[in-house]
XYZ file of C-alpha atoms in Angstrom:
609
model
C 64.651 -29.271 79.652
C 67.711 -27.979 77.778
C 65.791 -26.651 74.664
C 63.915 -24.642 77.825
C 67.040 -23.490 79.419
C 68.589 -22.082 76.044
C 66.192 -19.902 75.591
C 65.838 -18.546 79.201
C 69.244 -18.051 79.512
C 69.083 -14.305 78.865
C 72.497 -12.490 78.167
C 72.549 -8.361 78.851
C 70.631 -6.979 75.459
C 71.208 -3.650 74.891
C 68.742 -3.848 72.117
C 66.215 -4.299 74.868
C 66.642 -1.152 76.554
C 66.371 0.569 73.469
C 63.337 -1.375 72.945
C 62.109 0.361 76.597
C 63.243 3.923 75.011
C 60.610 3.122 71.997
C 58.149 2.498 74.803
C 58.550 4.773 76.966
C 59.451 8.437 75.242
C 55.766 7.826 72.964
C 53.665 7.464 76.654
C 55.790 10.512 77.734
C 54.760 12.589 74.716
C 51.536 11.412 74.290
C 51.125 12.133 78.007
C 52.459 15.766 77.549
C 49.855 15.945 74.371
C 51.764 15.672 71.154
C 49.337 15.161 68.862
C 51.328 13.681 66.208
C 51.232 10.341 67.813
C 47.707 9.617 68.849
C 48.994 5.891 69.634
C 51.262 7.128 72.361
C 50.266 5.031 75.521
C 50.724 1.531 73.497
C 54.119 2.003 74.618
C 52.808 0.575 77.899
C 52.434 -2.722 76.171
C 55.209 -3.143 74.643
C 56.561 -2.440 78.258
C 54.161 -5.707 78.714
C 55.699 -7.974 76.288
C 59.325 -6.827 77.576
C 58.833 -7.882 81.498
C 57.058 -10.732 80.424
C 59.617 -12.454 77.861
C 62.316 -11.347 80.686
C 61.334 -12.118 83.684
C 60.010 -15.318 83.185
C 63.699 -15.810 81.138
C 65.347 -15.482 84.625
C 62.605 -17.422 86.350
C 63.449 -20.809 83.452
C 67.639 -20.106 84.009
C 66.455 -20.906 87.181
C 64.477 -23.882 86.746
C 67.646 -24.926 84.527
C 69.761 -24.732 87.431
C 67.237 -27.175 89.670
C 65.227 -25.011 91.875
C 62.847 -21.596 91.450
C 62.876 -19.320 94.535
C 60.028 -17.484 95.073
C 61.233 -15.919 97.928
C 64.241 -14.404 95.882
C 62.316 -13.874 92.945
C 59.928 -11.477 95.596
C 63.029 -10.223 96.571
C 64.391 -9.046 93.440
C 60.800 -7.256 92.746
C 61.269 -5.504 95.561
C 64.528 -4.144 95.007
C 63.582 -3.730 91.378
C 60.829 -1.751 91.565
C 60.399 -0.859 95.623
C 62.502 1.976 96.428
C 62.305 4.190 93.258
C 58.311 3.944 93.216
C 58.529 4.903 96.951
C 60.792 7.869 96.482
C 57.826 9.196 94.102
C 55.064 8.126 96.220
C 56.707 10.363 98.842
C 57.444 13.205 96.555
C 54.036 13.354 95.044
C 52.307 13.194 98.439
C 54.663 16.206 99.569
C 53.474 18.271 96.198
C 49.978 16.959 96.485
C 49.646 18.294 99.711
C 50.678 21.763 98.610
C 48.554 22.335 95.539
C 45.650 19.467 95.639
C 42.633 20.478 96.861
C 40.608 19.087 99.665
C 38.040 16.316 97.236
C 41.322 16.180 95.025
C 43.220 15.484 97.890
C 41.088 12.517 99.176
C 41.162 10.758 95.969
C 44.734 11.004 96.020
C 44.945 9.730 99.072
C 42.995 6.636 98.453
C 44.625 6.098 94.919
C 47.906 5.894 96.904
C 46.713 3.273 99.244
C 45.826 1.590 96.004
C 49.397 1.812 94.424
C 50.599 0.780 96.933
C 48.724 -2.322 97.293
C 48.754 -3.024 93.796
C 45.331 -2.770 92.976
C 45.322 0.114 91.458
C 44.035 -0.478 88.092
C 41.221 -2.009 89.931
C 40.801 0.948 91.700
C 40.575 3.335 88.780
C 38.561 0.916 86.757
C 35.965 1.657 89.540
C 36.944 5.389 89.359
C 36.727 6.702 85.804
C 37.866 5.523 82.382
C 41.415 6.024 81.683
C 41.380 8.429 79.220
C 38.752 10.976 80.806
C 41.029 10.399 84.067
C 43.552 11.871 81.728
C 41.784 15.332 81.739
C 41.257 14.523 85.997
C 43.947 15.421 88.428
C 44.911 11.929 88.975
C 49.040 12.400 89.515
C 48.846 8.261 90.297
C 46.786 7.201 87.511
C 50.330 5.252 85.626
C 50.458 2.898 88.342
C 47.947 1.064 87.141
C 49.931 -0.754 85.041
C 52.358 -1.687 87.710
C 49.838 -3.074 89.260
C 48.578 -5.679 86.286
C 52.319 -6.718 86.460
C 52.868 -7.655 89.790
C 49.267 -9.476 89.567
C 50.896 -11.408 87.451
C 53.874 -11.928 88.649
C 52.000 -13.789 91.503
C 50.978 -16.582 89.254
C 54.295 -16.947 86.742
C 56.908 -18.068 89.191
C 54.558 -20.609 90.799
C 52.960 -21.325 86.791
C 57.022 -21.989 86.347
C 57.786 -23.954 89.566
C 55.773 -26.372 88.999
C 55.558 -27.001 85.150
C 59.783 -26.074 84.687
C 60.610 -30.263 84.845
C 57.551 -30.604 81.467
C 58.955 -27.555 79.180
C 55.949 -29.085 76.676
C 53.054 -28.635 79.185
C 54.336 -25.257 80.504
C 54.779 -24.138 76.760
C 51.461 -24.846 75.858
C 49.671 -24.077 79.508
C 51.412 -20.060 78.298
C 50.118 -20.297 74.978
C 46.377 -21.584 76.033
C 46.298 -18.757 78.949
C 47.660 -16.334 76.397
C 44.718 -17.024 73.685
C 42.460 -16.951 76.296
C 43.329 -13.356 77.361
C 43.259 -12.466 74.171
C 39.656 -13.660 73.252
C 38.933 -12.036 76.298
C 40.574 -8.681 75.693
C 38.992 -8.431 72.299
C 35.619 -9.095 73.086
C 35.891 -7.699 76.262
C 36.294 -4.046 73.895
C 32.475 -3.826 72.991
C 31.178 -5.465 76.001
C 33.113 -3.590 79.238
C 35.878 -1.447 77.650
C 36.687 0.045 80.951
C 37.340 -3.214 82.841
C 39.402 -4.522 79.992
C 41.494 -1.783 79.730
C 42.693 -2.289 83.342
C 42.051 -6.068 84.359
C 44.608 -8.711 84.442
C 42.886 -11.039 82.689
C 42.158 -9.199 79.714
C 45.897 -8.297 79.519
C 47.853 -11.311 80.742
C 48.211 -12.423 77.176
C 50.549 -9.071 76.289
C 53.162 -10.793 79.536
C 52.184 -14.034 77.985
C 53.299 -13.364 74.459
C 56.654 -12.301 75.870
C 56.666 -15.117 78.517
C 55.921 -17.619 75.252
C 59.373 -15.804 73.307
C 61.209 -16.873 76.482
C 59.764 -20.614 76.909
C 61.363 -21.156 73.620
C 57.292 -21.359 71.781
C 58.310 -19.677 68.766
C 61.295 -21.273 67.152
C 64.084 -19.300 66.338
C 64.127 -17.623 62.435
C 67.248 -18.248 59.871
C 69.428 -15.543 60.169
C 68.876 -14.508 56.746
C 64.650 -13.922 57.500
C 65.973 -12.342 60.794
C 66.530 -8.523 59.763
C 63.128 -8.656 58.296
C 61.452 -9.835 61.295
C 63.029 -7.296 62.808
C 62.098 -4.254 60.275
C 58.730 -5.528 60.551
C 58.554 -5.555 64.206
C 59.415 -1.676 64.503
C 56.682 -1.246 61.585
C 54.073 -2.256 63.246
C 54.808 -0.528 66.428
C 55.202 2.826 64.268
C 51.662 2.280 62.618
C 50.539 1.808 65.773
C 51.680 4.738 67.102
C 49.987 7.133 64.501
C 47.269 4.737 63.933
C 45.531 4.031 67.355
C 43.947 6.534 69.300
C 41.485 7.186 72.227
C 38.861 6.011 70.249
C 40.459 2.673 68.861
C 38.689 -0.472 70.917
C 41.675 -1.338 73.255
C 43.853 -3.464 73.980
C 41.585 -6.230 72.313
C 42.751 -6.663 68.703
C 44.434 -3.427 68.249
C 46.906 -4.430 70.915
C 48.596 -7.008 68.889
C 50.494 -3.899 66.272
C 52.127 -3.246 69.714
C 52.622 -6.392 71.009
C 53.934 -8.577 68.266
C 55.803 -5.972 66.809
C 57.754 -5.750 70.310
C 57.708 -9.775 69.808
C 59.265 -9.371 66.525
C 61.712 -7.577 67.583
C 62.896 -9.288 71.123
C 62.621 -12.665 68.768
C 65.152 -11.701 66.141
C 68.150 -10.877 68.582
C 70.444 -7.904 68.759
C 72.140 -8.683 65.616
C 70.287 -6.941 63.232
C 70.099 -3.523 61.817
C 67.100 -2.496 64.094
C 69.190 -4.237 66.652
C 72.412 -2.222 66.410
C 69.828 0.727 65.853
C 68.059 0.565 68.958
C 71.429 0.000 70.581
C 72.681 3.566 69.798
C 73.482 4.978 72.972
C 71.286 7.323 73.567
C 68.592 4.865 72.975
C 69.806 2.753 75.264
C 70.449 5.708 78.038
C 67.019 6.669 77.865
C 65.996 2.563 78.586
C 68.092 2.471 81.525
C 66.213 5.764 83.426
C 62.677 4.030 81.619
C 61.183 2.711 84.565
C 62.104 5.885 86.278
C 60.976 8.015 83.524
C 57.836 6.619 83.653
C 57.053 7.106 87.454
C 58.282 10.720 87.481
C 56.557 11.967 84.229
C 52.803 11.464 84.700
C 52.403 13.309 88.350
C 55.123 16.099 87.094
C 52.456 16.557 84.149
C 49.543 16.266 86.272
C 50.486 18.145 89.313
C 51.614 20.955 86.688
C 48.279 21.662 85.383
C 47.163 22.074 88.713
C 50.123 24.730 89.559
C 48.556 26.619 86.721
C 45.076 25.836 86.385
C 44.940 24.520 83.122
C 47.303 23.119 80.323
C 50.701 23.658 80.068
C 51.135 24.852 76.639
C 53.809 23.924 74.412
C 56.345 25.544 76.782
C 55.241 24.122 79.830
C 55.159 20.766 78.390
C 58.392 20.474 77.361
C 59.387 22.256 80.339
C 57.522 19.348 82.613
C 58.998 16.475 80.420
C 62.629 17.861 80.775
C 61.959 18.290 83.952
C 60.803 14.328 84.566
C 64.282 13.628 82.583
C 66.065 15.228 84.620
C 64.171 13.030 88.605
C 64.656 10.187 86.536
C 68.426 10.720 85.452
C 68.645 11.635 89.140
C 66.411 8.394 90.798
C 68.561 6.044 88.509
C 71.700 6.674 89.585
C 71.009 7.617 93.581
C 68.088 5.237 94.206
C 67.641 2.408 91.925
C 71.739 1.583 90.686
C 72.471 1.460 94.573
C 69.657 -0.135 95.976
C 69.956 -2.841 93.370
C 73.624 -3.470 94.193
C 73.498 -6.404 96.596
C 76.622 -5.623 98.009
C 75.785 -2.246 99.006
C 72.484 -2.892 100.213
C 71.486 -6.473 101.997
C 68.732 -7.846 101.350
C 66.724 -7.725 104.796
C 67.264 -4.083 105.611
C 66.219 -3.278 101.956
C 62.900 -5.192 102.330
C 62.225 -3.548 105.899
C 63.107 -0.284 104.992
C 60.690 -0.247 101.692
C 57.652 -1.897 104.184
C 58.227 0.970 106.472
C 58.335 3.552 103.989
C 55.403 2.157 102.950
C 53.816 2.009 105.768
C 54.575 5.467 106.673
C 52.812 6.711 103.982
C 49.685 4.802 104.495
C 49.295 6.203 107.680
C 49.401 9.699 106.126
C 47.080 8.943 103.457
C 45.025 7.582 106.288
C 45.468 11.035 107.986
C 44.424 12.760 104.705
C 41.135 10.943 104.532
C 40.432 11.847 108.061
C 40.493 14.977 107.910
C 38.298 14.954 104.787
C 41.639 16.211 102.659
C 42.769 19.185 104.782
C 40.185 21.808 104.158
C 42.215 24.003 106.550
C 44.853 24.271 104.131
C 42.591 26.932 101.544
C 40.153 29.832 102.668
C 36.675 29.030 103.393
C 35.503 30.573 100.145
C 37.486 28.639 97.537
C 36.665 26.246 99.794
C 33.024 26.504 99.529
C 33.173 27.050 95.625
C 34.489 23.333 95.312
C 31.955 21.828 97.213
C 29.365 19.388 95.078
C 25.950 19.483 94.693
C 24.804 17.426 97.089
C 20.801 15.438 97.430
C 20.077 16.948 93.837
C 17.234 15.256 91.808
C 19.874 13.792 89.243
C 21.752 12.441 92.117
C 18.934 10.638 93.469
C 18.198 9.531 90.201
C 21.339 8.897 88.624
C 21.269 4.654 89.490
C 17.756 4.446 89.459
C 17.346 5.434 85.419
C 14.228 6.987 86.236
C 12.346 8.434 89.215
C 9.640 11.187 89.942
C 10.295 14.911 91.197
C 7.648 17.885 92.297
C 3.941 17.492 93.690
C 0.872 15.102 92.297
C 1.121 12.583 89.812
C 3.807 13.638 86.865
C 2.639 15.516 83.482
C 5.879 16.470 82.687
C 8.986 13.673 81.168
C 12.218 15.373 81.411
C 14.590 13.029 79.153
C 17.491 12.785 78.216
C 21.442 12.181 78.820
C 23.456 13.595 82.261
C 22.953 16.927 81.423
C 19.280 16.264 81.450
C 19.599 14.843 85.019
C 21.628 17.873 85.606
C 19.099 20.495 84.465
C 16.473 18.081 86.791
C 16.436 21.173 89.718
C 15.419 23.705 86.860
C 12.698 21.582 86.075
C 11.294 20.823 88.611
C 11.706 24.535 90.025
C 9.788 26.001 87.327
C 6.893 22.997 87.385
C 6.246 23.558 91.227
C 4.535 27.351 91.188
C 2.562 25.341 88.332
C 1.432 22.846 91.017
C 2.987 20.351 88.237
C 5.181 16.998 89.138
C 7.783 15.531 86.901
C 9.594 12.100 86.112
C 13.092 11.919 85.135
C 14.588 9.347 82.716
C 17.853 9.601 81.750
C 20.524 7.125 80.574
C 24.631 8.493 80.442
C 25.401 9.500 77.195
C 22.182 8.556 76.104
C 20.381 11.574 73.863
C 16.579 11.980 73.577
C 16.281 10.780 70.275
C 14.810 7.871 67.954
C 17.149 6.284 65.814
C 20.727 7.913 66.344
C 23.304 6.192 68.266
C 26.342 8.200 70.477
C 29.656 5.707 68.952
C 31.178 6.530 72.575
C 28.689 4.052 74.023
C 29.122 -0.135 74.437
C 27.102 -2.094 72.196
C 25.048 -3.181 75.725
C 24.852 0.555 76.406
C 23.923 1.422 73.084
C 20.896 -0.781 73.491
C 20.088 -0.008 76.973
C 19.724 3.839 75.755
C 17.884 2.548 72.593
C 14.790 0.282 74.903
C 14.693 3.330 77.498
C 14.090 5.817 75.055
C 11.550 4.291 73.154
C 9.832 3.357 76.101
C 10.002 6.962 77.232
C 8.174 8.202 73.957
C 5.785 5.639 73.649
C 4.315 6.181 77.465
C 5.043 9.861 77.747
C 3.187 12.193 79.534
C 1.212 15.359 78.186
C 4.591 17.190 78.547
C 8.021 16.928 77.574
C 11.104 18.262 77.753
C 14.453 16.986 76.041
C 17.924 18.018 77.647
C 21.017 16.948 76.337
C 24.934 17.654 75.381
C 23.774 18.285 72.349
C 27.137 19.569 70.875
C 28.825 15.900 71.199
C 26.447 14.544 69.012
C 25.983 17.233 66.684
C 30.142 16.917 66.303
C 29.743 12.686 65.674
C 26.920 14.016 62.903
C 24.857 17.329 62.645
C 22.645 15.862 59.852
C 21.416 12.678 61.681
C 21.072 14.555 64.713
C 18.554 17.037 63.275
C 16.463 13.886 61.208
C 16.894 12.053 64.311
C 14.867 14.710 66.155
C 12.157 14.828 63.774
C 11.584 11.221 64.002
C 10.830 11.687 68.165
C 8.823 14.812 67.379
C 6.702 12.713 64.912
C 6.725 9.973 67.324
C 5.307 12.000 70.392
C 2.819 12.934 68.325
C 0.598 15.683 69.789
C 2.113 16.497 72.899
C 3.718 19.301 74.634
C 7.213 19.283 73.242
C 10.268 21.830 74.854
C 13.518 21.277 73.554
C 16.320 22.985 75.782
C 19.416 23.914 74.128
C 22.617 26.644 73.674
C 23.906 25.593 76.520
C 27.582 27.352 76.740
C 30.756 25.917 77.630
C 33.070 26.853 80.399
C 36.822 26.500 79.570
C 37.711 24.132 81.863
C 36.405 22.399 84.975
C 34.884 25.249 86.098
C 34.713 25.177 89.950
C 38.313 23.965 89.598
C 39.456 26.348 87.084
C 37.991 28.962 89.478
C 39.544 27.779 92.683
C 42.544 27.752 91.272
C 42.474 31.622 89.709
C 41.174 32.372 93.859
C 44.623 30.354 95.282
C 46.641 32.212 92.609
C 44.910 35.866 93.206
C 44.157 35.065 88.890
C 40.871 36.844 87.370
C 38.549 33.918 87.271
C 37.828 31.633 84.484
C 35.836 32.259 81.478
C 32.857 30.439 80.401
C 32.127 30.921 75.954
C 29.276 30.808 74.304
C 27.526 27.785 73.013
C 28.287 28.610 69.286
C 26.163 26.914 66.716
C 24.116 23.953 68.165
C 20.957 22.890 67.145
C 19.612 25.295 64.077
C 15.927 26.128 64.546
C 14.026 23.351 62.865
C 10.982 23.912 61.200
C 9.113 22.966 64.121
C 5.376 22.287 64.484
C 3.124 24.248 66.878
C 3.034 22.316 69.963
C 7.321 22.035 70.094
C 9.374 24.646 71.328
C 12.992 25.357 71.899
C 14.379 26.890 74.648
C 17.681 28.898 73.930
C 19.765 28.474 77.206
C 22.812 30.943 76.335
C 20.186 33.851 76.737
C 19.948 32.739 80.532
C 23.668 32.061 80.632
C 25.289 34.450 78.584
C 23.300 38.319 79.649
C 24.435 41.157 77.604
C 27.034 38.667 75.475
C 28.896 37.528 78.481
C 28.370 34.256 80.161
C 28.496 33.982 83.644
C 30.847 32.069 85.789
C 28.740 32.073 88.904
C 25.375 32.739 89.890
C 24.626 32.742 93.674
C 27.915 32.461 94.863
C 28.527 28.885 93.354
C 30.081 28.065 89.546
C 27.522 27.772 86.912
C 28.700 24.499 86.209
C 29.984 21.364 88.061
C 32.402 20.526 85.433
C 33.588 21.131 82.383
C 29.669 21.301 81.009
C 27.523 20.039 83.580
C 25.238 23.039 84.966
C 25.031 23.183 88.823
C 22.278 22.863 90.429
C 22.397 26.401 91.610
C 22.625 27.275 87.628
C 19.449 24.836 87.023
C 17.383 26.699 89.694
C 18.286 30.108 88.693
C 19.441 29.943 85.309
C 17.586 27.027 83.569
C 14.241 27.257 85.278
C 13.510 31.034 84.232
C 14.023 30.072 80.931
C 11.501 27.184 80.691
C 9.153 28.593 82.913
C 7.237 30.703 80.699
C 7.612 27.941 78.094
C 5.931 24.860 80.458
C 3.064 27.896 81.404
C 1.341 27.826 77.805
């Protein structure tokens, strides 16, 4: 056991804090939208690699001293993490309740229950991905990654427990979990990229890997390779700061410039030049408030934008991340330095005061989702403008893939992505005075066409969209009409977009062909953006023009293309309501109310040849 215990006997490093700067002050930024490091939220696994290769340190020295208390390890989680995530549980909810509106409110309400629990990355896995929950007002979406730690922090001490006395089985039981993950994690990237992101399984190996530094896996370099390993370490974290982004697969295989360059550098010791670099004291001050940092930043950010309906702006940025130095300077030294103190603060009342807290604020997230999130709290008419759709044909239709709409037997195939399922009550409004009946088939993300691909899709997705729209074309009806967000994929590639919609032209041969496009853009999430300018007595949003979308195509007789921003955008200005409700549901859905009296004038005259 003693080549174990020599290893897990972890001295004070303040090398490591300044490691948890370099983690944390990247997710900050990127958080706050610096775009000069695209990487930004990878500091979350190095933050991975750190509590892993720690924690299970302290869980070995005490193996190495004959027994492993899970009871005190729970303990020391508790006062570890317990009363500083509580204090901004509390003063989110209090903020939340005075600028979250009633749906908004709701969600936050359940997403709390969820932190609390630690399940919330399972939670917002089921919610949204995490990076369009970024644009969301989500103020606990971080806490997701709390909750992958303490997931799997119920297996380690237990994992240690009972392996601690075979040092040789425990090493390699880490090390076969750990490659597991990762084949997991990376293949994990094309097949469900949203469950990987958040699942334990897929990353357990990033603990693991630190977990493996600790169990004494790796042996120890000469001193002389040592600074290298080092230098190295902090390379590949910096190239994968400016070379990941949104778009990179992850974690899977990028996750390992992250995670072994945190290895790297937790492996070669404090006595190195990075070592004594990332000891500077600043470095190191910003390590100590990390954990802090962290849990004030994101819902000072997030509840920001909602103060003033839209992005902060340079100003406000650095004005909210200042701001999240300054709660976490504070919640460092009044709430976690004294509730960590054993002295100070006994154990029992600790744990009993954190489960009431805790329980208090269940009970008023309860409350919340009641009372449907407080609707009382806003005038009925900002009230009314955030209302959803509700029983719409694309709702109906959204997990079905396909369904029929209107009277009799459908001539016309409406197909397309969500914005063709959104445009569904336009369609079928102007096919009814015809005495005409429709069928919907749409696929997320999916546009009308042979032979192009969106890259935002899964390779199962990819091919899902592929089957359903060549089954679409090949048994199509006498009409049909293709609907889609046409400026994403024009963006991803104008030229194979336009060849690509030749090719289902050609392929539907002879039959009635309307292509609706121009659709403008609001700026923003509309009915948000507009409930906020009616809270803050603001003139309400704007909604521009579509710009250049798809260029009239030299199109034969029997296709036509329907120019949307004419039925939008009257007399050059678009309009931001229509029948008392937003002209879109989002940031470029149309409503339905736009679809019935926007969208279905257009086509009408168009489906009537």
């Amino acid at each position: 056991m003693q080549h174990v215990s020599q290893a897990a006997r972890l001295a004070y490093r303040r090398d490591i804090d300044g490691l948890r700067a370099v983690a944390v002050v990247p997710v900050v930024l990127f958080h706050a939208g610096a775009a000069a490091i695209p990487g930004g939220f990878i500091g979350v696994d190095i933050f991975f690699v750190i509590s892993g290769y720690l924690i299970t340190g302290i869980l070995l020295g005490e193996a190495d001293r004959g027994r492993v208390s899970i009871a005190r390890f729970y303990e020391r989680r508790v006062r570890r993490i317990g009363p500083a995530l509580l204090v901004v549980l509390a003063a989110t909810f209090l903020a939340a309740h005075l600028l979250l509106f009633p749906a908004q409110y709701v969600d936050f309400a359940k997403s709390l229950l969820a932190a609390e629990g630690f399940v919330s990355n399972i939670w917002f896995w089921t919610q949204a991905g995490y990076f369009k929950a970024q644009g969301d007002v989500v103020p606990l979406l971080h806490t997701w990654s709390l909750a992958v730690e303490e997931q799997f922090y119920i297996f380690m001490p237990l994992a240690v427990a009972l392996l601690a006395r075979r040092p040789a089985l425990l090493r390699w039981s880490l090390a076969a979990a750990a490659l597991a993950s990762l084949a997991l994690s990376i293949f994990g990237t094309i097949w469900s990229p949203g469950a990987t992101f958040y699942w334990l399984p897929t990353r357990a190996w990033e603990l693991l890997l630190g977990a493996l530094l600790a169990a004494g896996m790796i042996p120890r370099a000469a001193d002389r390779w040592r600074p290298a390993i080092a230098w190295l370490g902090l390379a590949l974290i910096a190239v994968g700061l400016v070379a990941i982004d949104e778009r990179t697969p992850f974690p899977g295989a990028a996750a390992l410039l992250p995670c072994l360059g945190a290895a790297a550098i937790l492996h070669s010791g404090d006595g190195t030049p990075v070592g004594r670099l990332l000891s500077f004291r600043p470095m190191v001050a910003i390590g100590l408030i990390s954990y802090s940092l962290y849990l004030w930043h994101w819902p000072v950010l997030v509840l920001g934008r909602q103060l003033v309906g839209g992005d902060l702006g340079p100003l406000g940025a650095a004005a909210a991340v200042a701001l999240s130095f300054a709660l976490a300077t504070l919640s460092y030294w009044f709430v976690e330095q004294p509730t960590r103190n054993r002295l100070r603060v006994r154990s029992r009342p600790l744990v009993l005061a954190c489960a009431a807290g805790a329980l208090a604020l269940a009970l008023l997230a309860l409350w919340v989702i009641a009372d449907r999130g407080k609707p009382a709290r806003f005038s009925p008419e900002l009230v009314a403008m955030l209302e959803p759709d509700r029983d719409t044909i694309g709702a109906r239709c959204r997990d079905r893939g396909e369904c029929r709409f209107g009277p009799g037997d459908p001539d016309i195939l409406l197909l397309g992505d969500s914005h063709a399922a959104a445009m569904a009550e336009g369609v079928e409004a102007a096919a009814r005075p015809l005495g005409r009946g429709g069928e919907l088939v749409t696929v997320n993300a999916c546009p009308p066409l042979i032979g192009f691909t969106y890259t935002g899709l899964t390779l199962r997705d990819a091919r899902t969209c592929k089957a359903a729209i060549e089954r679409a074309v090949r048994n199509a009806p006498a009409t049909v009409v293709l609907a889609a967000n046409w400026p994403t994929y024009l963006a991803q590639d104008r030229q194979g977009v336009e060849a690509a919609l030749r090719r289902t032209i050609d392929a539907l041969g002879r039959r009635r062909i309307i292509i609706l496009a121009g659709l403008p853009r609001p700026e923003g999430d509309l009915p948000w953006a507009t409930a906020v300018a009616m809270r803050n007595g603001d003139p309400h949003p704007r909604v521009r023009p579509a710009g250049r979308q798809l260029v009239p195509l030299d199109l034969p007789a029997n296709a036509t293309m329907v120019d949307l921003e004419r039925a939008f955008c009257p007399d050059g200005r678009c309009l931001a309501q229509v029948a008392g409700r937003p002209t879109f549901s989002d940031t470029n859905h149309p409503s339905a109310a736009a679809a019935r009296r926007l969208v279905a004038p257009a086509l009408a005259p168009a489906l009537a040849r």
